[in-house]
Coordinates of C-alpha atoms and ligand atoms in Angstrom, one line a residue:
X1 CA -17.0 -12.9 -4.6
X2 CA -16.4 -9.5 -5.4
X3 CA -14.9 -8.6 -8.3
X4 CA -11.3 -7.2 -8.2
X5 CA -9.7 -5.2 -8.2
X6 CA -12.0 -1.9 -8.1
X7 CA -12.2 -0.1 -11.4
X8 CA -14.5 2.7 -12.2
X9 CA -16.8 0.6 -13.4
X10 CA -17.6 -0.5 -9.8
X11 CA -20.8 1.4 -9.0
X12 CA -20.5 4.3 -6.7
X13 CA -21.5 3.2 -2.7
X14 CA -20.4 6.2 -1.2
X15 CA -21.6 9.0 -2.6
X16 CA -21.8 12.2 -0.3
X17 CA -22.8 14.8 -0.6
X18 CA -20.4 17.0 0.9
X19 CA -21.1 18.6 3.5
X20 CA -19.5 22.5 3.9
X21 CA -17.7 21.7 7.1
X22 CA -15.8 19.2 9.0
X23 CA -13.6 19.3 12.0
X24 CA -11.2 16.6 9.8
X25 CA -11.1 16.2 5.5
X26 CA -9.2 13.2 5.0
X27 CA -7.6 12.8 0.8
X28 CA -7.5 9.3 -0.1
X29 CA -9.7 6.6 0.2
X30 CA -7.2 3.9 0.4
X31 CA -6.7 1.8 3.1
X32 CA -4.6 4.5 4.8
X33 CA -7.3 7.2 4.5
X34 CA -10.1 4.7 4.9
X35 CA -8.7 3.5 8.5
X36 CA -7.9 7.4 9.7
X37 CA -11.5 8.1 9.0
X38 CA -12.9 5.4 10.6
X39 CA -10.9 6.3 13.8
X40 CA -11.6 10.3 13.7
X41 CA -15.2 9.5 13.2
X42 CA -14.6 6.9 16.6
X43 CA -13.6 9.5 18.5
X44 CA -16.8 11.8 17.9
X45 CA -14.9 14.0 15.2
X46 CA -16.5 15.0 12.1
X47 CA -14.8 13.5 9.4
X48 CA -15.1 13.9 5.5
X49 CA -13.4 11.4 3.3
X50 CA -12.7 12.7 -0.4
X51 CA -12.1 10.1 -2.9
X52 CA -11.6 11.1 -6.4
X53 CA -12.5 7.7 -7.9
X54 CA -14.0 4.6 -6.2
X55 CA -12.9 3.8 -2.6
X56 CA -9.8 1.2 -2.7
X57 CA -9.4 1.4 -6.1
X58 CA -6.4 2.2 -6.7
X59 CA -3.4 0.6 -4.4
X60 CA -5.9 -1.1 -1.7
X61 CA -7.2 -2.9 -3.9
X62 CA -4.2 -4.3 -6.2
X63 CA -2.2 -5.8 -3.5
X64 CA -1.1 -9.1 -2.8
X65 CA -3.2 -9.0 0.7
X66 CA -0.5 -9.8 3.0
X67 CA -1.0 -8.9 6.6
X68 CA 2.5 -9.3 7.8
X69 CA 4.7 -8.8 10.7
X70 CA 7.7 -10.9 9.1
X71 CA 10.5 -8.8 7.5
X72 CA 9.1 -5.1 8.7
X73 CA 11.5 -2.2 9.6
X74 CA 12.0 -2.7 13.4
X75 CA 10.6 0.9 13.6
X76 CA 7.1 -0.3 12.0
X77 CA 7.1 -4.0 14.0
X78 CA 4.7 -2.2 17.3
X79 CA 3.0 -0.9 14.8
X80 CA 2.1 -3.6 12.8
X81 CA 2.0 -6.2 15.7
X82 CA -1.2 -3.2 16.7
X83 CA -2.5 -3.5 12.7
X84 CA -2.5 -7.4 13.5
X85 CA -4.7 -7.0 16.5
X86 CA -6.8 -4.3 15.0
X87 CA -7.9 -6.2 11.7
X88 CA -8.8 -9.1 14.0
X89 CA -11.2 -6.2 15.9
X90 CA -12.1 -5.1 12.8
X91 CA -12.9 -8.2 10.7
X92 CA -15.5 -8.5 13.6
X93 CA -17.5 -5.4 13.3
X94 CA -17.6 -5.5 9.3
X95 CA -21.0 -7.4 9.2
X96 CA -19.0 -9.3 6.1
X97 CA -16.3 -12.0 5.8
X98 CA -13.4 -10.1 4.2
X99 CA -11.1 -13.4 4.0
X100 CA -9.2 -12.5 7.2
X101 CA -7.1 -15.6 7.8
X102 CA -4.8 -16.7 10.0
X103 CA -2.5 -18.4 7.8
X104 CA 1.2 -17.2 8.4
X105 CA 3.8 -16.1 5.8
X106 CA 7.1 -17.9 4.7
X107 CA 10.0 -16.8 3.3
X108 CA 11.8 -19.8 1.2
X109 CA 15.6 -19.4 1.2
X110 CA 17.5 -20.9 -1.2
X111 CA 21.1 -20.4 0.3
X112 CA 22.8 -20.6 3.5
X113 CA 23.7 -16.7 3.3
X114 CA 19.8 -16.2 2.5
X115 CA 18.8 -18.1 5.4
X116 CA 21.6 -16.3 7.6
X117 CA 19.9 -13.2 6.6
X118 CA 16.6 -14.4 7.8
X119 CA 18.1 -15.8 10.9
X120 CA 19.3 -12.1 11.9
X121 CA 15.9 -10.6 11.7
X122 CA 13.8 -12.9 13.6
X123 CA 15.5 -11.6 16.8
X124 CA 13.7 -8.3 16.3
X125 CA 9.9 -10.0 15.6
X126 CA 10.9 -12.3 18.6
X127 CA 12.0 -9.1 21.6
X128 CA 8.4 -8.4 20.7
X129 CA 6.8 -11.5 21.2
X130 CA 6.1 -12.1 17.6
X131 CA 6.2 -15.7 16.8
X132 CA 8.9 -15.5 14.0
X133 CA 11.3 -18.5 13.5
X134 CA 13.6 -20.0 11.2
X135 CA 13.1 -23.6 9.8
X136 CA 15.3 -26.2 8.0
X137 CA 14.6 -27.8 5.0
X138 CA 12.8 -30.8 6.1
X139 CA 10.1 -28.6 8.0
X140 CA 10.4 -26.0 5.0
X141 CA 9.5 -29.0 2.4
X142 CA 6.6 -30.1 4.9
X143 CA 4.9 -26.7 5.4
X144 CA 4.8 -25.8 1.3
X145 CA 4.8 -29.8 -0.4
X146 CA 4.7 -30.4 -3.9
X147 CA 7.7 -27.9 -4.7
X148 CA 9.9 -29.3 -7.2
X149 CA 13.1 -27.5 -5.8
X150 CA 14.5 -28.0 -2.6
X151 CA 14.6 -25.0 -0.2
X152 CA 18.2 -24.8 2.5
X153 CA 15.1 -23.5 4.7
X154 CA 12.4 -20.8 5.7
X155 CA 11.5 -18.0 7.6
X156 CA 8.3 -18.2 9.2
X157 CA 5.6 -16.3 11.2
X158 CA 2.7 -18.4 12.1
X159 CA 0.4 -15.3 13.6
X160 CA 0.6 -13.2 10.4
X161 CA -2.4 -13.2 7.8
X162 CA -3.8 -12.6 5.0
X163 CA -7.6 -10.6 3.7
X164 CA -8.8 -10.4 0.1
X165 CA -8.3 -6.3 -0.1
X166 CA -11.0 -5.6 -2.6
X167 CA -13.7 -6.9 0.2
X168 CA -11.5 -6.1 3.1
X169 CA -11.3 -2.0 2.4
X170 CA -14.6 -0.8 1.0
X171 CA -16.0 -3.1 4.6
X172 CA -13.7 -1.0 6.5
X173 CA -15.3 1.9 4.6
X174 CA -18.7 0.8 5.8
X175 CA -17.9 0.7 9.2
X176 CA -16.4 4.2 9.0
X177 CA -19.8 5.3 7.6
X178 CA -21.8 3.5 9.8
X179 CA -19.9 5.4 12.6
X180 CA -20.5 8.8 11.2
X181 CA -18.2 9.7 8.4
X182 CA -19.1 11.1 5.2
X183 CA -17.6 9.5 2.8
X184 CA -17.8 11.1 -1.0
X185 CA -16.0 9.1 -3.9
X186 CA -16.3 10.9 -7.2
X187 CA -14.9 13.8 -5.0
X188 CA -11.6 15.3 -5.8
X189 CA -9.2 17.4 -4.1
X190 CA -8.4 20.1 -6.1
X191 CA -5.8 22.0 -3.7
X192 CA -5.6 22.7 0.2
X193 CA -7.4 26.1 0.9
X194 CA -4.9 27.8 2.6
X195 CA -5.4 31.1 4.8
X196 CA -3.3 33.3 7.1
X197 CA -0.4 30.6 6.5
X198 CA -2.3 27.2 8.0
X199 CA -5.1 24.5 6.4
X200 CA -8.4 26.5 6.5
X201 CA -10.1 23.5 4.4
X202 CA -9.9 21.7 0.4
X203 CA -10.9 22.8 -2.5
X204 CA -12.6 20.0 -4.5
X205 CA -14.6 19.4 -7.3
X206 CA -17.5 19.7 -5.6
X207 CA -16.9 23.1 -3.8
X208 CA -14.9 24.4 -0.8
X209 CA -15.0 22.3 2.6
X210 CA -13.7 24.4 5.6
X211 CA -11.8 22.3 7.8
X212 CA -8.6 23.1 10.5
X213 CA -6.9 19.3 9.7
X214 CA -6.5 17.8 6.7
X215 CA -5.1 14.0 6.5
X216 CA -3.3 13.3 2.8
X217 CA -3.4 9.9 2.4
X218 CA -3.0 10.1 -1.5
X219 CA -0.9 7.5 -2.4
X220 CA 0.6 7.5 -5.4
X221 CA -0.9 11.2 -6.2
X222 CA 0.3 12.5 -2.7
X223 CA 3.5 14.6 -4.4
X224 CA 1.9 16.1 -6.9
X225 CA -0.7 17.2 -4.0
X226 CA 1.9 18.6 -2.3
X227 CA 4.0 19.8 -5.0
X228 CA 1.2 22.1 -6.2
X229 CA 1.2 23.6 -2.7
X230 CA 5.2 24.6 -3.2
X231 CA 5.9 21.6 -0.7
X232 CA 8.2 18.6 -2.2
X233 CA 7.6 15.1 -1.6
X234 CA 10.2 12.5 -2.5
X235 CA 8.5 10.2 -3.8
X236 CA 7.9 7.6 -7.0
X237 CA 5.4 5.2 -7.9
X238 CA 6.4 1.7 -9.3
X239 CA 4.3 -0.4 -12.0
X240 CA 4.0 -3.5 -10.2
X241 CA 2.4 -6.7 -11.9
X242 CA -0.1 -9.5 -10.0
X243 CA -1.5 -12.6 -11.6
X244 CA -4.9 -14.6 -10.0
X245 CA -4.6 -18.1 -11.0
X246 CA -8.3 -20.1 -11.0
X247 CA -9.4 -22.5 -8.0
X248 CA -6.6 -25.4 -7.9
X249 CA -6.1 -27.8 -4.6
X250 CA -4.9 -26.5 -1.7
X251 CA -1.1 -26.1 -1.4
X252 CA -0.7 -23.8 1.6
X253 CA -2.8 -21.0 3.3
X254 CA -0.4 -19.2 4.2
X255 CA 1.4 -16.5 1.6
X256 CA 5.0 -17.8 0.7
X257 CA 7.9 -16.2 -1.3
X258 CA 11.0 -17.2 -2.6
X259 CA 13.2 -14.4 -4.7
X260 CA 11.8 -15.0 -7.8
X261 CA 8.0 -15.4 -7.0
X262 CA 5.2 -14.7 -4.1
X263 CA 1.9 -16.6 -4.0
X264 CA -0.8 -16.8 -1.5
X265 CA -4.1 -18.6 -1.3
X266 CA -7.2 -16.4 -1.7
X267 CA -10.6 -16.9 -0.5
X268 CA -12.0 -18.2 -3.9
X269 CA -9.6 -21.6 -3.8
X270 CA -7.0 -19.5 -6.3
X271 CA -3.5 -18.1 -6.1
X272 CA -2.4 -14.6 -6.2
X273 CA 0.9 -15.0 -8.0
X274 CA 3.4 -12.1 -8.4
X275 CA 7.1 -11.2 -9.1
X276 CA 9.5 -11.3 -6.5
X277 CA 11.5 -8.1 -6.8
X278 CA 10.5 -6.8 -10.2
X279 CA 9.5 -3.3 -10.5
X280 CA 9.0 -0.9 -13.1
X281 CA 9.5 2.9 -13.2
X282 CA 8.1 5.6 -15.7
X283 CA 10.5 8.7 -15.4
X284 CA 8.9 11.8 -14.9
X285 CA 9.9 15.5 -13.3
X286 CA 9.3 14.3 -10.2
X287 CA 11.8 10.7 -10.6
X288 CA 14.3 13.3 -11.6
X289 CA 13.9 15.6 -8.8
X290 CA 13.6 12.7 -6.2
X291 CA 16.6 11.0 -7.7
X292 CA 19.6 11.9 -5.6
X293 CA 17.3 10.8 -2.6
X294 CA 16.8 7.3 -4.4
X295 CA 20.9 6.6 -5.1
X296 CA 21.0 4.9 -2.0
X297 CA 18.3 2.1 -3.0
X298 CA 19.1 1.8 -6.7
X299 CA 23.2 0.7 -5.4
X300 CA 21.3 -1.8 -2.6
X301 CA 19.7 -3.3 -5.4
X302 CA 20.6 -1.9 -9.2
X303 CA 18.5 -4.4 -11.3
X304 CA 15.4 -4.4 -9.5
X305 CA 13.7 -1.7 -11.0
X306 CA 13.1 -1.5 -15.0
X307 CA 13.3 2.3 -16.1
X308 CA 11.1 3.4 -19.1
X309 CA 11.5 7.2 -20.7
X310 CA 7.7 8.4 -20.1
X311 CA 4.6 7.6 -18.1
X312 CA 1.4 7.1 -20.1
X313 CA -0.2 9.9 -20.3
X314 CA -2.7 11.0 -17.0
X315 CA -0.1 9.6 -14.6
X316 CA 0.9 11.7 -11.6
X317 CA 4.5 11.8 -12.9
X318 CA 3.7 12.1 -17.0
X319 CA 5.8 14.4 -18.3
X320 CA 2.3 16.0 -19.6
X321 CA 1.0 16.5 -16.4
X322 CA 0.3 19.8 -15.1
X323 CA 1.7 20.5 -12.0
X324 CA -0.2 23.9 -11.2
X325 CA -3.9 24.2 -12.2
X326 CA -6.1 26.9 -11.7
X327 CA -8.3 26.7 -8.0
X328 CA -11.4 26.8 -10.3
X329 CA -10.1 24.6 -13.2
X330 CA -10.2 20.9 -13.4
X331 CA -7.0 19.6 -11.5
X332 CA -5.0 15.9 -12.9
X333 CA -6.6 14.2 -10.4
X334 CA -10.5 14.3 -11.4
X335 CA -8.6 13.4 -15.2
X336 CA -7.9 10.4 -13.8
X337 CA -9.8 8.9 -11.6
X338 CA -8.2 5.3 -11.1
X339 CA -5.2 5.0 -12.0
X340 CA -5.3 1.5 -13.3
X341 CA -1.7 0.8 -15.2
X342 CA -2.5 -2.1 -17.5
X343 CA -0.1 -5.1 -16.2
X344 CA 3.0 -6.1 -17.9
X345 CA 1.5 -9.1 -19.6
X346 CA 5.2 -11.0 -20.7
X347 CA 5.7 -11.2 -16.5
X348 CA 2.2 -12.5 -15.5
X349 CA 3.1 -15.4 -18.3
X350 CA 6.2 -16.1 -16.9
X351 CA 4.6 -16.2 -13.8
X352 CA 2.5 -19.0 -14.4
X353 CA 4.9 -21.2 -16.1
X354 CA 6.9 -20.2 -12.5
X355 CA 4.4 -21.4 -10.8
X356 CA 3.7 -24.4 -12.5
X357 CA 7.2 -25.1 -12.5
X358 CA 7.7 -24.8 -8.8
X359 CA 4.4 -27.5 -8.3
X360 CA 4.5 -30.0 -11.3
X361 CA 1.8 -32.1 -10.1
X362 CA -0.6 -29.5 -10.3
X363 CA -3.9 -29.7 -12.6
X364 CA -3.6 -27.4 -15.7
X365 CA -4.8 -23.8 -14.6
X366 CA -5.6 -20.3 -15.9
X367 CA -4.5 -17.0 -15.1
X368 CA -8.3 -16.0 -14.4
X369 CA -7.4 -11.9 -14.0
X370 CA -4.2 -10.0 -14.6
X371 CA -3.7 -6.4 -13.2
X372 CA -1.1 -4.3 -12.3
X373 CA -0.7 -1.2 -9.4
X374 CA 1.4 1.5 -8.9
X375 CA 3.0 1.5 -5.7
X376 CA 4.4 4.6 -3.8
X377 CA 8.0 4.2 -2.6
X378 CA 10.0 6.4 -0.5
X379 CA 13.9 6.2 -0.9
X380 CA 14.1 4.5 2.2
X381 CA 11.2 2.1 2.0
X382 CA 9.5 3.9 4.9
X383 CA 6.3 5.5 4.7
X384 CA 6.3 9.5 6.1
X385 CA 3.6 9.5 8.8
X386 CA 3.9 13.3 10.5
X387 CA 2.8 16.8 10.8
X388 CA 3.7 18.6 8.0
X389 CA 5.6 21.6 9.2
X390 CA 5.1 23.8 6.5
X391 CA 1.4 23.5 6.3
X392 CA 0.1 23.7 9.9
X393 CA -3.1 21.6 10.0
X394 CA -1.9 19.3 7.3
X395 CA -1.0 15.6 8.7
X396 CA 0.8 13.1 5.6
X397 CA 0.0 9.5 5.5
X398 CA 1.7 8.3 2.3
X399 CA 4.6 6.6 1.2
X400 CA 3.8 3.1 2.6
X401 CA 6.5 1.4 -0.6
X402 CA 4.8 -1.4 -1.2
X403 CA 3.3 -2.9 2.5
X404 CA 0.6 0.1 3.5
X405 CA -2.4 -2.5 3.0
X406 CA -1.3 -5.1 6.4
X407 CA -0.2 -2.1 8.7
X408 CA -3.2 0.2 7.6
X409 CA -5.5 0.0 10.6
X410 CA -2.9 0.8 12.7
X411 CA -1.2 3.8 10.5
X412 CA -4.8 5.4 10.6
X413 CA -4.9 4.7 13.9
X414 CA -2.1 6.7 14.2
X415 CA -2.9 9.2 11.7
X416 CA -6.2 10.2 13.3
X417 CA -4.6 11.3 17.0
X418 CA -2.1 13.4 15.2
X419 CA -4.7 15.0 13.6
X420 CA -6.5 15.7 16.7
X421 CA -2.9 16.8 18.5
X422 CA -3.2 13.5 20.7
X423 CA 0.1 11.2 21.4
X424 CA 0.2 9.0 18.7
X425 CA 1.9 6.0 21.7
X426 CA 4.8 5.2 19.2
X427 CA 8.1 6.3 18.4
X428 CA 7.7 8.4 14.7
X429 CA 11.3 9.6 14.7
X430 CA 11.8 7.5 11.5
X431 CA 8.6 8.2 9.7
X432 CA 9.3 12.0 10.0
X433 CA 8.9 14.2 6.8
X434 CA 12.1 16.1 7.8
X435 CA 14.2 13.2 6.9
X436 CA 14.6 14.2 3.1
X437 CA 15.4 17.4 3.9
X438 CA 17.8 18.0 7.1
X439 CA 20.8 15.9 5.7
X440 CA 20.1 12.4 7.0
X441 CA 21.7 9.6 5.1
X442 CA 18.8 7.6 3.6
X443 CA 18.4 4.6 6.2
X444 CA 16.5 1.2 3.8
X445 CA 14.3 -0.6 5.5
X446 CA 14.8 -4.2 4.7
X447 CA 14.5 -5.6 1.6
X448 CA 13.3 -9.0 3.1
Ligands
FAD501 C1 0.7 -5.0 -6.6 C2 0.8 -4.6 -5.2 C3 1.0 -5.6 -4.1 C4 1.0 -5.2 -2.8 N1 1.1 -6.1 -1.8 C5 0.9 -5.8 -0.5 C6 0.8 -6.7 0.5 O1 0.6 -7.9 0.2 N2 0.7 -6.3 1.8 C7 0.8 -5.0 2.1 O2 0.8 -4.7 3.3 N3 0.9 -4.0 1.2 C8 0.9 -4.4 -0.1 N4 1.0 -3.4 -1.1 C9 1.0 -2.0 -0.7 C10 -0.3 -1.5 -0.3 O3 -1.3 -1.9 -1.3 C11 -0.3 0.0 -0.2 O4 0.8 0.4 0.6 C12 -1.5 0.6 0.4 O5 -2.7 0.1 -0.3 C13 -1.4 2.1 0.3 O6 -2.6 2.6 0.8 P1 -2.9 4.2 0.6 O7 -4.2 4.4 1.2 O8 -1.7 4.9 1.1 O9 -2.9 4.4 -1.0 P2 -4.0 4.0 -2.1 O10 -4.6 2.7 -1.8 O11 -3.2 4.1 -3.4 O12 -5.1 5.1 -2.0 C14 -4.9 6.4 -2.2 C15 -6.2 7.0 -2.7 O13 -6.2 8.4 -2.7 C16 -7.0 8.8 -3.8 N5 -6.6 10.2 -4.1 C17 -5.3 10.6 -4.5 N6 -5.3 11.9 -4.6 C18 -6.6 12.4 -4.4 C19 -7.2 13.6 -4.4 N7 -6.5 14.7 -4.8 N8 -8.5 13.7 -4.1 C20 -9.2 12.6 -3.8 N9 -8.7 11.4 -3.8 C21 -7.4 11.3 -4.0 C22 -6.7 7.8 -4.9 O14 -7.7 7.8 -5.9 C23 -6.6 6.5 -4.1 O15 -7.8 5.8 -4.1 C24 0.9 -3.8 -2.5 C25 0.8 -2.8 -3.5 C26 0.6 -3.2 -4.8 C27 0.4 -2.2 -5.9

């Protein structure tokens, strides 16, 4: 398999060149970018995908892989049931198994108020036909055996999935390319080239592309994008840490998750083990400025974030990192071209005694890899998927707060008919960038 996740030591696939003109530059090779361009380059559009580093290195490749329905925002459930039938599409036209499974995803509950929390979402998935249900603790015990604790019940969607990320993106990538985009990693965008008040193009490392739509799909780096174009972006990004375990017998497929731990089954016979509601936050300008838009979460849930003073130094919210550069002069993000935050390595330990703990009969095991990712949050845990108003020709993907990589195909999907002025066929009223800034109360998606 594959190694994971992508570093900068994975050699270069896509490599350009750039070409001087394009009807649509997508930013971000993520699996947000990655799926727009593969859709703009469906419908006959010229597309050019700038990625400063290595395709799906940063965010897309970190994840957990969950492709799930259960526990979405009821605004993002048509979309997602759409990413669910696109990644089947998909998996099929990749020439490659990316690990695309069938395998569902369970929430354990370990109280009667969990479980009645549970029980009052699943009539959302189910008005639109998703097979979401909740189970007791006899069915929970049979579906995950071998835990040591015993669970009041579970909530459960058979149809969701799961695809090992680090295979799953770059093969989407391939089948962008194969349909005619460019795609050019080692490519940063400097700034937006910006003439008689709309998009005329990007400025990147590698010269001046003229373009009249521009996707952002810049994940973590998308504020600091913006922000050097005087447009604001509320947004942070969260350390969060991810343990692989070596091949051990099979417990479940499926991924499972109680509040203190998630773990799915990968392709290689391993676990992909992680923290259940543990994040941390480096403080930077940007936290600060964001901040009275983030009240709302950090009441909902005050001790699930851990706040350090300072970012390491390169980050897009370092307290050391420029926020205007010159259009000529080397901009933060060819400085750093995968942001790769080393994980927290007390929390990947704990994990595994978790683990362990939680299936005692078990053979020994390893943590084989340890990483971490920085995920980009919105105060509302909702991604912002609209037409920038300020900057005609500029559309924002970004924001996806921790589950972009299962509704991707269908946010690109998305993103590429707003880009070409086509109806997008869903309701974006709660995606829209205006949100932050026309008084609405900050609405959370759920925390489930
Ligand atoms: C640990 C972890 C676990 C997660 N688990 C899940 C899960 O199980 N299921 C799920 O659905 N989601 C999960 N997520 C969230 C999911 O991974 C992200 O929401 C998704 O990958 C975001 O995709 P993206 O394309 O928006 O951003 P990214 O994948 O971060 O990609 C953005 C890309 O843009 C590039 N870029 C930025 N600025 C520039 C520039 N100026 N010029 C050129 N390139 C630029 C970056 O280099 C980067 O490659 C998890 C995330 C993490 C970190």
């Amino acid at each position: 398999m594959q190694p994971f996740p992508i570093s900068l030591e994975t050699p270069v696939k896509f490599p350009g060149p750039l070409p001087d003109q394009a009807d649509v530059v997508v930013i971000g090779g993520g699996i947000i970018g990655v799926s727009s361009a593969l859709f703009l380059a469906r419908a006959g559009k010229k597309t050019v995908l700038l990625e400063k580093g290595r395709v799906a290195a940063e965010q897309s490749s970190r994840n957990w892989g969950w492709i799930r329905q259960q526990g979405r925002d009821p605004d993002e459930l048509p979309i997602m049931v759409e990413a669910n039938r696109l990644w089947r599409e998909l998996a099929t036209q990749t020439n490659q198994d990316i690990g695309l499974r069938q395998a569902g995803v369970t929430y354990l509950a370990k109280s009667e108020a969990q479980m009645a929390k549970y029980a009052a979402w699943a009539p959302i998935a189910q008005e639109l036909g998703v097979d979401t249900r909740t189970m007791g603790a006899a069915e929970t015990a049979a579906l995950v055996p071998g835990m040591s604790q015993t669970y009041a019940g579970a909530l459960h969607t058979a149809s969701d999935m799961r695809a090992e990320p680090w295979v799953a993106v770059p093969a989407l990538a391939g089948i962008a390319a194969r349909e005619g985009a460019c795609i050019v990693e080692n490519c940063a965008a400097r700034a937006l080239d910006i003439a008689a008040g709309r998009v005329a193009g990007v400025i990147t490392e590698q010269g001046r592309i003229s373009a009249p739509e521009v996707i952002l799909a810049g994940g973590a780096w998308s504020a600091l994008l913006l922000g050097s174009q005087e447009v604001f972006l509320p947004q942070l990004s969260v350390r969060a840490t991810v343990a692989a375990t070596s091949a051990l017998p099979l417990i479940t497929e499926g991924g499972v998750a109680d509040d203190k731990i998630a773990f799915r089954r990968r392709a290689d016979g391993g676990y992909t083990l992680a923290p259940g509601g543990f994040h941390e936050l480096f403080i930077g300008w940007n936290a600060l400025r964001s901040l009275p838009k983030f009240l709302t979460q950090l009441r909902a849930e005050p001790f699930g974030t851990r706040f350090y003073p300072a970012a390491p130094h390169g980050y897009p919210d370092a307290w050391t990192t420029p926020r205007r550069w010159l259009e000529g002069g080397i901009s933060p993000f060819e400085r750093m071209r995968v942001l790769n935050p080393p994980p927290n390595r007390s929390r990947a330990n704990r994990l595994k005694g978790q683990f362990a703990a939680l299936f005692p009969e078990l053979p020994d095991f390893d943590l084989s890899h340890t990483w971490a990712g920085m995920i980009d949050t919105m105060p509302d845990l909702v991604p912002v998927v609209d037409r920038v108003a300020a900057l005609p020709g500029l559309t924002l993907g970004t924001g996806m707060s921790g589950h972009g990589f299962g509704i991707g195909p269908a946010m690109g999907r998305i993103l590429a008919d707003l880009a070409q002025g086509k109806d997008p066929g869903h309701d974006l009223g709660r995606f829209r960038f205006s949100r932050f800034a026309d008084g609405s109360a900050m609405r959370l998606g759920p925390a489930l």
